[in-house]
mmCIF file of C-alpha atoms in Angstrom:
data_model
loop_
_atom_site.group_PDB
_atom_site.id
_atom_site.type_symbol
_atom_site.label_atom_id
_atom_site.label_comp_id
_atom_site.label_asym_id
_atom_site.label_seq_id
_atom_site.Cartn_x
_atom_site.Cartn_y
_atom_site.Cartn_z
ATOM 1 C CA UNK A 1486 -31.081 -12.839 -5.221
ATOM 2 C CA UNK A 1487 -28.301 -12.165 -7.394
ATOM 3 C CA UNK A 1488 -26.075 -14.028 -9.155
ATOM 4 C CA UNK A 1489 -23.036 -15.802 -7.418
ATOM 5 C CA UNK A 1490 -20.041 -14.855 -8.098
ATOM 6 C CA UNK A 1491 -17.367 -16.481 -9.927
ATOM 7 C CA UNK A 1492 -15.380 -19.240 -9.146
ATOM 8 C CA UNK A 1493 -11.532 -18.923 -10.181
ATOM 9 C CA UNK A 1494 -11.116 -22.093 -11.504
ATOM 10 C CA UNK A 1495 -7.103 -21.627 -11.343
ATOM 11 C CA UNK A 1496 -7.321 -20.731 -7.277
ATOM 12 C CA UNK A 1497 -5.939 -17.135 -7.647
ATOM 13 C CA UNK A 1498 -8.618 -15.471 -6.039
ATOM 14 C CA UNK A 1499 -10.606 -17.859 -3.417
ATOM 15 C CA UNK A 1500 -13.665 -16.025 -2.345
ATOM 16 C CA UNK A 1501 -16.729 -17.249 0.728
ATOM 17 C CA UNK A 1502 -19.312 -15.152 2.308
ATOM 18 C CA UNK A 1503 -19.382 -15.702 6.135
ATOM 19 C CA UNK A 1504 -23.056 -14.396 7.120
ATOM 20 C CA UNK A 1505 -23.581 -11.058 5.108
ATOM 21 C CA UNK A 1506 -19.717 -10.344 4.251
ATOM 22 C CA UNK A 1507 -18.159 -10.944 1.724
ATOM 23 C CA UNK A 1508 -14.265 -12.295 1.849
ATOM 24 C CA UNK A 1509 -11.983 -12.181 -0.894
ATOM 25 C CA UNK A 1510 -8.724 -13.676 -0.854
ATOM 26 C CA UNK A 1511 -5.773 -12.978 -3.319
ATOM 27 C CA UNK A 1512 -4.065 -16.829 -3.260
ATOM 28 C CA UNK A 1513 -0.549 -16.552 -4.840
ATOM 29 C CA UNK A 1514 1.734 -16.503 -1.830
ATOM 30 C CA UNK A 1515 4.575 -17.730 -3.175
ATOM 31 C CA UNK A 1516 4.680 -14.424 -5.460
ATOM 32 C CA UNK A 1517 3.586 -12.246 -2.442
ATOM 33 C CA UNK A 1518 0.293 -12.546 -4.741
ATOM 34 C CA UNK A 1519 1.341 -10.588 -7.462
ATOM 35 C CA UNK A 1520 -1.977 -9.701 -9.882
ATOM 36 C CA UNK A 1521 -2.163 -11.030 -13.392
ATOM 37 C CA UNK A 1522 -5.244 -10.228 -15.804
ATOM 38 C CA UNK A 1523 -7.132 -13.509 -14.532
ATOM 39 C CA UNK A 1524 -6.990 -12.554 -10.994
ATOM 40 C CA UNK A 1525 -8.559 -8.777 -12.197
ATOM 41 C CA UNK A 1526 -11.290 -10.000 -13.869
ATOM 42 C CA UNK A 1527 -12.238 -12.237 -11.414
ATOM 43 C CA UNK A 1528 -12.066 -9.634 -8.947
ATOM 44 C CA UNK A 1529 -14.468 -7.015 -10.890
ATOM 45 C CA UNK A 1530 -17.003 -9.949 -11.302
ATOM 46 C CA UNK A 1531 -16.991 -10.677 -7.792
ATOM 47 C CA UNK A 1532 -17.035 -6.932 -5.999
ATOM 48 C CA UNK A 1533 -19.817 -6.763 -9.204
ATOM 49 C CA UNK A 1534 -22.089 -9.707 -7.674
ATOM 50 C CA UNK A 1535 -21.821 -8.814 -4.266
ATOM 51 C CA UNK A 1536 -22.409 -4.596 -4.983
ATOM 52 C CA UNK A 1537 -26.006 -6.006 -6.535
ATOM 53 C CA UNK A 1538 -26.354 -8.857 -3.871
ATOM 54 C CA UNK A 1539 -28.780 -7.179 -1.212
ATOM 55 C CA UNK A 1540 -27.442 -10.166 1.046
ATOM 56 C CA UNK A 1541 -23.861 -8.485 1.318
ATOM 57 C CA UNK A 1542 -23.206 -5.941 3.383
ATOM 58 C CA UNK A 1543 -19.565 -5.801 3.323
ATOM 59 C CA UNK A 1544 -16.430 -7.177 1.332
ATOM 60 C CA UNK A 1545 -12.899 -8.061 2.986
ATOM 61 C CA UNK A 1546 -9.345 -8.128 0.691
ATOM 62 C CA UNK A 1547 -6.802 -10.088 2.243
ATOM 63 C CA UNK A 1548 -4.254 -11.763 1.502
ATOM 64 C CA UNK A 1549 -2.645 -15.101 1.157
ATOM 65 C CA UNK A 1550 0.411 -16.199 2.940
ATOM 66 C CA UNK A 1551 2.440 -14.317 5.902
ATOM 67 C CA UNK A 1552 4.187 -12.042 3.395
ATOM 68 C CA UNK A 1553 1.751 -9.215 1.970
ATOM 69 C CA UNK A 1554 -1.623 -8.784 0.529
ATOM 70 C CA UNK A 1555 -0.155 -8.004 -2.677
ATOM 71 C CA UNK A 1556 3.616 -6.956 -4.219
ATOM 72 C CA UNK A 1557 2.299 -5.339 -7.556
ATOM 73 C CA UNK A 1558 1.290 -6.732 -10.944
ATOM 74 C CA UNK A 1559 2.861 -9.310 -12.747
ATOM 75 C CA UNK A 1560 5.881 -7.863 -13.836
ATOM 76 C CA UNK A 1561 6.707 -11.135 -15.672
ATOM 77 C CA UNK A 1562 3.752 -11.094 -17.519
ATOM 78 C CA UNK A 1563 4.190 -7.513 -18.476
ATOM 79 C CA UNK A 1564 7.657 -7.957 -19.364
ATOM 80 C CA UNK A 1565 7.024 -10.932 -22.287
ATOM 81 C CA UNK A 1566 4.255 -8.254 -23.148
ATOM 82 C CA UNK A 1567 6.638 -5.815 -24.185
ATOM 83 C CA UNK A 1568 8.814 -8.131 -25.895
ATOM 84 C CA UNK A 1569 5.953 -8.757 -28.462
ATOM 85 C CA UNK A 1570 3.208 -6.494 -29.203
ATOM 86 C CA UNK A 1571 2.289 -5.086 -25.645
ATOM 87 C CA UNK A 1572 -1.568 -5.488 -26.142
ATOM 88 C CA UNK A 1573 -1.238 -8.439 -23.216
ATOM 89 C CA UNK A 1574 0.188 -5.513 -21.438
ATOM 90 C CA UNK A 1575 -2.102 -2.577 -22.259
ATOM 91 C CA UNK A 1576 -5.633 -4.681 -22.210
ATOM 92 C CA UNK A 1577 -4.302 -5.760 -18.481
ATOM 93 C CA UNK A 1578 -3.268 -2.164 -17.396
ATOM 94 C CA UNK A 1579 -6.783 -1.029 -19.041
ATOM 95 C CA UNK A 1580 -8.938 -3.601 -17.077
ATOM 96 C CA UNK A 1581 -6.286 -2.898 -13.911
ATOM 97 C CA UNK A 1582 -7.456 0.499 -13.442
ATOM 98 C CA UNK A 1583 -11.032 0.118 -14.515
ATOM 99 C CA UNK A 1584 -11.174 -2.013 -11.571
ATOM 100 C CA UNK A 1585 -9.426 0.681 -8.982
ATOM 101 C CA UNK A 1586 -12.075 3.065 -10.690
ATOM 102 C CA UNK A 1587 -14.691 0.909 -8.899
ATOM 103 C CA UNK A 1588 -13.078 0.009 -6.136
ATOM 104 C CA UNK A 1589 -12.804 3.915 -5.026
ATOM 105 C CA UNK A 1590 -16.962 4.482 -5.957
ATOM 106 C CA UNK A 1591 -17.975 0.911 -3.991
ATOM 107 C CA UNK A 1592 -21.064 1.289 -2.796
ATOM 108 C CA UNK A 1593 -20.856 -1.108 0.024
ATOM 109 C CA UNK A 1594 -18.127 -1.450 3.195
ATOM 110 C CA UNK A 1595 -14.769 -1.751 1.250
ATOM 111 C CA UNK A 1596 -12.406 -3.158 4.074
ATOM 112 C CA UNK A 1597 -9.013 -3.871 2.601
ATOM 113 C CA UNK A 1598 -6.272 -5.451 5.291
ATOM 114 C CA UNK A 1599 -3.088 -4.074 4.105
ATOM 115 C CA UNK A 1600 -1.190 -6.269 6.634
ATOM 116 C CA UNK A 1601 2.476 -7.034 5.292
ATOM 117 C CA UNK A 1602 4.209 -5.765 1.743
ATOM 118 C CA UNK A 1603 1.654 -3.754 0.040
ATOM 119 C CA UNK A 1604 2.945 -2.138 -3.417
ATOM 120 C CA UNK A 1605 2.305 -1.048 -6.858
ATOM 121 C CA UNK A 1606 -0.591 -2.887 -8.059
ATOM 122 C CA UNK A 1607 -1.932 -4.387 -4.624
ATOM 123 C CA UNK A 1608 -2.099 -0.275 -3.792
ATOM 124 C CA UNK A 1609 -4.390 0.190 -6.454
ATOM 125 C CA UNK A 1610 -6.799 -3.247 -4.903
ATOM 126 C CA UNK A 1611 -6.392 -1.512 -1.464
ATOM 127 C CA UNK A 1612 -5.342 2.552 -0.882
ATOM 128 C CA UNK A 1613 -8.831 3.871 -2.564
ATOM 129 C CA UNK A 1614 -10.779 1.544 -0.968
ATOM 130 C CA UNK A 1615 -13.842 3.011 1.692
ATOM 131 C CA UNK A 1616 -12.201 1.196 4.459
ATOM 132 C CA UNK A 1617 -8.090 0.676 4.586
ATOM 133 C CA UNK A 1618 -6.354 -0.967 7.363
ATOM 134 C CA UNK A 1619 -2.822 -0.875 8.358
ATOM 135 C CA UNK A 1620 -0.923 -2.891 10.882
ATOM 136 C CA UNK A 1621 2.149 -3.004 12.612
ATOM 137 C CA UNK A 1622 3.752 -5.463 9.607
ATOM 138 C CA UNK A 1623 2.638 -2.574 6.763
ATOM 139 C CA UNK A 1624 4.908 -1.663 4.136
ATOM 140 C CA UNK A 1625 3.678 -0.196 1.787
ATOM 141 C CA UNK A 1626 5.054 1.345 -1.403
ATOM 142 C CA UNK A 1627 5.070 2.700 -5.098
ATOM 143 C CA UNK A 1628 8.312 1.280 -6.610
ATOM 144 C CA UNK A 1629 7.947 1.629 -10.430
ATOM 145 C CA UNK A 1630 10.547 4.034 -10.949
ATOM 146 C CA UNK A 1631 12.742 1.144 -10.062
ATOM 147 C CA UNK A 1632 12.096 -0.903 -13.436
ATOM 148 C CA UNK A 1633 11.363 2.266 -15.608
ATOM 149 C CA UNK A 1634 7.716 2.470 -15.195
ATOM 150 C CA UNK A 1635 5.775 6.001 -13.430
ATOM 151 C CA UNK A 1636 3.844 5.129 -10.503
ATOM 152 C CA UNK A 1637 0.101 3.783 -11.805
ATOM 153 C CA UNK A 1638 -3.282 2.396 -9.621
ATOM 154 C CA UNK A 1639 -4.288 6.113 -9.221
ATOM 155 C CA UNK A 1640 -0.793 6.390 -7.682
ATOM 156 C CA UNK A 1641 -0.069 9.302 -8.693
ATOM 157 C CA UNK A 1642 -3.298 10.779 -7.838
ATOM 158 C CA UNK A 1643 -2.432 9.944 -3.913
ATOM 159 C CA UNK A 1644 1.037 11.284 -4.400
ATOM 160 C CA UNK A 1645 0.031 14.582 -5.385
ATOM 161 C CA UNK A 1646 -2.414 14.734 -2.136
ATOM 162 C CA UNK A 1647 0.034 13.695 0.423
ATOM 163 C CA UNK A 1648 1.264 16.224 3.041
ATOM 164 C CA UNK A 1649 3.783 18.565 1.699
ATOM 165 C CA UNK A 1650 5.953 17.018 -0.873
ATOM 166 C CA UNK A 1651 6.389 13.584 0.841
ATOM 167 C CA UNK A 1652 4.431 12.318 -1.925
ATOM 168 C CA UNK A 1653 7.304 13.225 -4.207
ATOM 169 C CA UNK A 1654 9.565 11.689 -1.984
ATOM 170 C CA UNK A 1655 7.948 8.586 -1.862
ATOM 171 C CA UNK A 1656 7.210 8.444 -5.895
ATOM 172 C CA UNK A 1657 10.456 9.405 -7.096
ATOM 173 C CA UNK A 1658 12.603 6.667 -4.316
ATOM 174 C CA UNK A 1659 10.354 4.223 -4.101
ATOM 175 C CA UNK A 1660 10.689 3.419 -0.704
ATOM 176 C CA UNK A 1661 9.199 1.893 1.271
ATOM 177 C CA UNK A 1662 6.662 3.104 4.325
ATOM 178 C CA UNK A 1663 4.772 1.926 7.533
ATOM 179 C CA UNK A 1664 1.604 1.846 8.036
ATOM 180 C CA UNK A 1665 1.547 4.818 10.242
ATOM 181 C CA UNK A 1666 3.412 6.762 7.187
ATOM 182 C CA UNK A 1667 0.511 5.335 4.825
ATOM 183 C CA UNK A 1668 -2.101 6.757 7.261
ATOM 184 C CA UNK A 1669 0.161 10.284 7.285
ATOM 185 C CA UNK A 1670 -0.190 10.258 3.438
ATOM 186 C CA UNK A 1671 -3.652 9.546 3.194
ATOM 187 C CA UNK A 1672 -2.738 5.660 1.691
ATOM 188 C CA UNK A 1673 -5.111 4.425 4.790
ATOM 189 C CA UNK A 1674 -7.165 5.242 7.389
ATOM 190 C CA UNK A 1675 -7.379 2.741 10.430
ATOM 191 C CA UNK A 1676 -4.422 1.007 12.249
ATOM 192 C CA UNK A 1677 -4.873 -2.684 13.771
ATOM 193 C CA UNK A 1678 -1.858 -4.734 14.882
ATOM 194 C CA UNK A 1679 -1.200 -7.705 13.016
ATOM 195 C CA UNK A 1680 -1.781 -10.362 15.671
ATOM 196 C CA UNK A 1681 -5.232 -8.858 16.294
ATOM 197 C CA UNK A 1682 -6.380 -9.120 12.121
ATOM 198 C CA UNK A 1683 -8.101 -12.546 12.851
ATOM 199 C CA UNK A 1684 -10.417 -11.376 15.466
ATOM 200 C CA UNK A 1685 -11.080 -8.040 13.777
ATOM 201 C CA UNK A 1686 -12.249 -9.773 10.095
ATOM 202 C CA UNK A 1687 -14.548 -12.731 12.771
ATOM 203 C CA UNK A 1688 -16.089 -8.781 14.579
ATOM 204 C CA UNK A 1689 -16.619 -7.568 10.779
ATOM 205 C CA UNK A 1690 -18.848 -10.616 10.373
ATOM 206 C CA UNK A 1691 -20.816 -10.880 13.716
ATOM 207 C CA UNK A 1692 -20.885 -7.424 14.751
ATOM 208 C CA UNK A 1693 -20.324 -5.217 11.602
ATOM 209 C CA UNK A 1694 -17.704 -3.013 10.388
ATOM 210 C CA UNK A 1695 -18.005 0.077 12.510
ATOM 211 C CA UNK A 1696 -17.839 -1.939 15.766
ATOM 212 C CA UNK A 1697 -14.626 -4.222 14.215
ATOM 213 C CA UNK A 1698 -13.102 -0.943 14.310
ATOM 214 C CA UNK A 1699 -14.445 0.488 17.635
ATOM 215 C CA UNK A 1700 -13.036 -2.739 19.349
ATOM 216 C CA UNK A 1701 -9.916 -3.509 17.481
ATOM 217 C CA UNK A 1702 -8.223 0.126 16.191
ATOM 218 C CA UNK A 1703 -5.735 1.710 17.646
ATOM 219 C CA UNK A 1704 -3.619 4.574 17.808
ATOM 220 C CA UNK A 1705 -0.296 3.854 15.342
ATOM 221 C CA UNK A 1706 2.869 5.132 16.453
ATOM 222 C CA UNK A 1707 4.084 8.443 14.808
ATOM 223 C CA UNK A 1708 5.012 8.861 11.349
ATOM 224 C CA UNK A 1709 8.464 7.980 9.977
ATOM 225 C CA UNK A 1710 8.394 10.473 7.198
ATOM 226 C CA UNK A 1711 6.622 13.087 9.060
ATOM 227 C CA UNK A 1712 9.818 13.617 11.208
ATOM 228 C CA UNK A 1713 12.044 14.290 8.183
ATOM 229 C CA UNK A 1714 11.225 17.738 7.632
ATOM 230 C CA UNK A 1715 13.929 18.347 4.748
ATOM 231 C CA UNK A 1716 11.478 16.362 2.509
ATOM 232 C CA UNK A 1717 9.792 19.797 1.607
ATOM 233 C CA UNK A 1718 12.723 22.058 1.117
ATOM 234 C CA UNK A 1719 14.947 19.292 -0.881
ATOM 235 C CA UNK A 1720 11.909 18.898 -3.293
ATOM 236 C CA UNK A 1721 11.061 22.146 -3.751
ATOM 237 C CA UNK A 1722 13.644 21.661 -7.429
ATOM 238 C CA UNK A 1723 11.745 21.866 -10.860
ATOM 239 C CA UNK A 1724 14.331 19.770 -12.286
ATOM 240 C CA UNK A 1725 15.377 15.931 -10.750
ATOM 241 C CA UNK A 1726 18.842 17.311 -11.145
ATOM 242 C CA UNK A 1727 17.906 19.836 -8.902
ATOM 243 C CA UNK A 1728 16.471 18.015 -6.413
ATOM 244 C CA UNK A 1729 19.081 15.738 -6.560
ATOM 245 C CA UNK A 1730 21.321 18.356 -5.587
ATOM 246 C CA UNK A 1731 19.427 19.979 -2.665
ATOM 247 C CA UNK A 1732 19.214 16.261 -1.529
ATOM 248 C CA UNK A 1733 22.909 15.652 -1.717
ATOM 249 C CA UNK A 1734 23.774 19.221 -0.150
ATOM 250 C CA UNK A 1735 21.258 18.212 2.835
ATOM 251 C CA UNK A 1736 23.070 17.315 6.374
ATOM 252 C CA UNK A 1737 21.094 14.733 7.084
ATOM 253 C CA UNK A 1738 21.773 11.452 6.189
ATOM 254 C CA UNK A 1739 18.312 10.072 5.415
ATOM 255 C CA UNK A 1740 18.193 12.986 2.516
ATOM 256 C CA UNK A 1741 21.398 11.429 1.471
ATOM 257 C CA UNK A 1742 19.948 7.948 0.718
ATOM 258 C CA UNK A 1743 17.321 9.152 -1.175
ATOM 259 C CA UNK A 1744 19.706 11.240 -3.379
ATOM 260 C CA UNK A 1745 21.494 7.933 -4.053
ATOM 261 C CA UNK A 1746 18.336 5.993 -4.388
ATOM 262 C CA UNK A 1747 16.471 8.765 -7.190
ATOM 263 C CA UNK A 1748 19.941 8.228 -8.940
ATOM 264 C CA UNK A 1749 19.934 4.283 -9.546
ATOM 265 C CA UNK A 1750 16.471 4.802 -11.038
ATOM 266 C CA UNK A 1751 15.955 4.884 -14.772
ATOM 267 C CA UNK A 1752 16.687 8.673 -15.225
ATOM 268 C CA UNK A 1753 13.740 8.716 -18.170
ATOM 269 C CA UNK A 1754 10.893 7.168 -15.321
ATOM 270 C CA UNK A 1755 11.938 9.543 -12.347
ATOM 271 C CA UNK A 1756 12.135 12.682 -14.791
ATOM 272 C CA UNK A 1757 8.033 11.618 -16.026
ATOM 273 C CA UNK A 1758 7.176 10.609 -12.365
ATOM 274 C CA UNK A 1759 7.758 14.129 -11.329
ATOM 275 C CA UNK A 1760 5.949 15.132 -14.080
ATOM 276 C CA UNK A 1761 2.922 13.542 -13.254
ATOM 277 C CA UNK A 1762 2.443 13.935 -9.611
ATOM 278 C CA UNK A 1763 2.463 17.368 -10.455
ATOM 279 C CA UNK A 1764 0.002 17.040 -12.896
ATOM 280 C CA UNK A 1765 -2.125 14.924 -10.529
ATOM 281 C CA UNK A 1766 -2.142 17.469 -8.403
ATOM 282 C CA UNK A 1767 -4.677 19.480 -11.013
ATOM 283 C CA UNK A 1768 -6.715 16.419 -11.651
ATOM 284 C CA UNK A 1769 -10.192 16.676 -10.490
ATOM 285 C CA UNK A 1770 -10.916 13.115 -10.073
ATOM 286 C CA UNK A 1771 -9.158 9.785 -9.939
ATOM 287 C CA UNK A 1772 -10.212 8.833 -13.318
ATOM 288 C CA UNK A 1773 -8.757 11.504 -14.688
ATOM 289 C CA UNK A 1774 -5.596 10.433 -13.193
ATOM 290 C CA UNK A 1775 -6.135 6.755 -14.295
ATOM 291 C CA UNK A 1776 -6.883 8.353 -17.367
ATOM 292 C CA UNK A 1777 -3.160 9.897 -17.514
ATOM 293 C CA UNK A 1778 -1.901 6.900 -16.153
ATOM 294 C CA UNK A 1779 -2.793 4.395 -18.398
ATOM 295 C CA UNK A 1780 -1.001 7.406 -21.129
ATOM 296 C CA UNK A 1781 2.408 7.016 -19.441
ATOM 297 C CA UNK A 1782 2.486 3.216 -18.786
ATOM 298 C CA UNK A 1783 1.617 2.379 -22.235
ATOM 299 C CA UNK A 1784 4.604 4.994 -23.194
ATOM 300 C CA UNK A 1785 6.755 2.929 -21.140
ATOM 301 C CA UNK A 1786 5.414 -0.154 -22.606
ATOM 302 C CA UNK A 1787 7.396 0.868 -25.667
ATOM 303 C CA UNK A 1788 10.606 1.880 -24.303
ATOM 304 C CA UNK A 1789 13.709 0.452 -23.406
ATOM 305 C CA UNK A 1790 13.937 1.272 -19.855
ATOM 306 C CA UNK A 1791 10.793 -0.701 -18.522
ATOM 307 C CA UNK A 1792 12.112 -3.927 -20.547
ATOM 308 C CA UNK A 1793 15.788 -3.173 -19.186
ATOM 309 C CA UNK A 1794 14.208 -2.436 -15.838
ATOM 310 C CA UNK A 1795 12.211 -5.857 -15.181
ATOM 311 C CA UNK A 1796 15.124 -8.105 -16.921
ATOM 312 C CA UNK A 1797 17.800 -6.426 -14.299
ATOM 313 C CA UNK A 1798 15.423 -6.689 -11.220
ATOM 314 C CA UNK A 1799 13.314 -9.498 -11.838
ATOM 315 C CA UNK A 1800 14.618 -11.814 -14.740
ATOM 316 C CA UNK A 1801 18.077 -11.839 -14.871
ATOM 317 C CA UNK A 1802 18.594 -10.583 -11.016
ATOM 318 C CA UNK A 1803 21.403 -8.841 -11.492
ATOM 319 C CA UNK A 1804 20.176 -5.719 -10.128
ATOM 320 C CA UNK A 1805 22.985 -3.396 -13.042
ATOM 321 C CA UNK A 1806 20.056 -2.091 -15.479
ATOM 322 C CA UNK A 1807 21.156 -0.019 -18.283
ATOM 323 C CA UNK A 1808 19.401 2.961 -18.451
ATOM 324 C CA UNK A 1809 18.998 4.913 -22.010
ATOM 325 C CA UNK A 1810 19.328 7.863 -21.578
ATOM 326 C CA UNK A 1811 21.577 7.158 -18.528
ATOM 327 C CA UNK A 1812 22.047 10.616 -17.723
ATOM 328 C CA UNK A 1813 18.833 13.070 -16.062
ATOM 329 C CA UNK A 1814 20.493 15.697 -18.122
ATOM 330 C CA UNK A 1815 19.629 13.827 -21.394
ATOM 331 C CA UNK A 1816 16.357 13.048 -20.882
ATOM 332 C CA UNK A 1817 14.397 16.258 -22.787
ATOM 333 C CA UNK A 1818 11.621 18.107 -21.539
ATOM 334 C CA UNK A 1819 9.995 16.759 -25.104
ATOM 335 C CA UNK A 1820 10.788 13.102 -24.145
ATOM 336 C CA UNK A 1821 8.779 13.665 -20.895
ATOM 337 C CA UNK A 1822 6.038 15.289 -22.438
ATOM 338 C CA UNK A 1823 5.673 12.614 -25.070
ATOM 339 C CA UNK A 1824 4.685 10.213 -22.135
ATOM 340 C CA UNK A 1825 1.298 12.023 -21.839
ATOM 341 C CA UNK A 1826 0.539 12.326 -25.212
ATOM 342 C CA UNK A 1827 -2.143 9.837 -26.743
ATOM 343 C CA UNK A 1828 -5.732 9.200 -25.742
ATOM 344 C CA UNK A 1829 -6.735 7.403 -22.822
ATOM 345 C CA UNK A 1830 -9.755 7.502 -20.842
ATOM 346 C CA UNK A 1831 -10.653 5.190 -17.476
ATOM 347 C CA UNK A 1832 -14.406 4.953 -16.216
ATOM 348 C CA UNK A 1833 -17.207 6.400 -18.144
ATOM 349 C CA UNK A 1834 -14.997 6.624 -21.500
ATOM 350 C CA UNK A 1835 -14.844 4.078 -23.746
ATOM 351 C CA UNK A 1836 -12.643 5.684 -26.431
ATOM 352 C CA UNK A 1837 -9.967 4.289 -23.721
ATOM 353 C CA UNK A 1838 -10.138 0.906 -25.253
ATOM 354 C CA UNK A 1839 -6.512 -0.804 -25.771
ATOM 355 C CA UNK A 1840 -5.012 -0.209 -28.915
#
């Protein structure tokens, strides 16, 4: 038998095994359970006991409250971070995406519920896991360009393997999307209405995973993004300004909004985001992309657009950052290449230790 896992002691992460599965449970609903470092350690030990526990045969990731399984990382935590030193920030990013490393090799039934909002950080707990469920209350969504930081969790490694270039579209807005979108993009893979969740997790105990499914999945309703076919000719720009442009030359109105929505970003975080969905896009693996990753989030760690970006949206709430550059045209191509620069490693390299 092997060990039990952990117990949080602070209630973050409640976990129980019901027969042979295993059910996790991120527990801060007030903060549409936002992860801090606690909650990711916790959450390697435990998908750790249960992978060696020959008693499991299957783990569940829900989450608390009606609101979301998870809104993203600690922003809060990660701002303070960057305030002082940043190594807060960089050993938590480090440990982060260590964890989505596993998550995507588990070698056990991964189901992850991605009922509600589902962004940033709760993307990387959920989008590369074996088994991810949507439902009719799905949003899902990688907003980082909205507080100056480049879409992380193996984000970018999605992005750059969605249909088209609706991956760009979704990186560099940082909108919002259903769960029949997330399915489209390759974020998930099975579709189960909301009201239906608690008798699909009770099917996953008695009956297994594969006949949860066969009872309870459905066909989603069609794509959202998949109907706006000016996604691949207004992205088709090498430049933001560019795309920008095509966007705001577009006749429909939907290409309009996200014109206006790239342009409220910080101009520094869109212009690397583009960046590195491309360069995703050549990655073999998802470490490698973690890899990059962790590279441009510790880069934004030390400038002033992630710290401008969280006090505007999150501390001070007055949603008027100040951007620096505030212009696309003065961000350089060297100031976006200087985001990748530096080592950084995820998964079988430990010369990707926090510095």
């Amino acid at each position: 038998m092997a060990d039990p896992p952990p117990v949080d002691p602070r209630g973050q992460v409640l976990t129980r095994v019901d027969g042979t599965v295993g059910l996790v449970t991120l527990n801060r609903p007030t903060v549409i359970n936002a992860l801090n470092h606690a909650m990711v350690s916790v959450l390697h030990r435990t998908l750790t006991a249960w992978a060696h526990d020959p008693a499991i045969t299957a783990v569940v990731l829900s989450g608390a409250g009606d609101r979301g399984l998870c809104a993203g990382g600690d922003v809060v935590e990660i701002y303070h971070s960057a305030l002082g030193d940043g190594c807060a920030a960089r050993r938590f990013w480090y440990d982060e995406y260590q964890l989505n490393a596993y998550i995507s090799r588990y070698p056990k039934p991964y189901v992850a519920l991605m009922d509600g909002i589902v962004m940033g950080g709760g993307v990387g707990l959920s989008a590369h896991a074996n088994t991810r469920v949507v439902t009719d209350r799905t949003r899902v969504a990688m907003p980082e360009v909205r507080i100056g930081l480049i879409p992380d969790v193996g984000g970018t490694y999605l992005l750059s393997r969605a249909p088209g270039r609706t991956g760009l579209h979704v990186g560099l807005t940082g909108a919002s999307f259903t769960g029949a979108d997330a399915i489209a993009l390759g974020f998930a893979d099975h579709y189960v209405p909301h009201n239906a969740l608690t008798h699909f997790t009770a099917a996953i105990v008695s009956d297994g995973v594969d006949a949860a499914l066969a009872a309870h999945a459905e066909q989603p309703r069609g794509s959202q993004l998949a109907q706006h076919p000016w996604i691949d000719e207004c992205y088709a720009g090498d430049t933001v300004a560019q795309i920008v442009s095509a966007l705001r030359a577009h006749g429909d109105a939907a290409a309009h909004e996200a014109a206006r929505q790239i342009v409220g970003h910080s101009p520094t975080a869109v212009a690397v985001t583009l960046e590195a969905i491309r360069r995703a896009a050549h990655l073999d693996t998802l470490e490698d992309a973690l890899s990059m990753e962790y590279r441009t989030s510790t880069a934004a760690l030390r400038s002033h657009d992630l710290r401008e970006g969280i006090r505007a949206q999150v501390i001070d709430k007055d949603r008027a950052p100040r951007w620096a550059p505030a212009e696309y045209s003065a961000v350089s191509t060297a100031t976006v290449h200087a985001y990748f620069a530096g080592a950084a490693a995820v998964g079988g390299h430990p010369s990707a230790a926090p510095q």
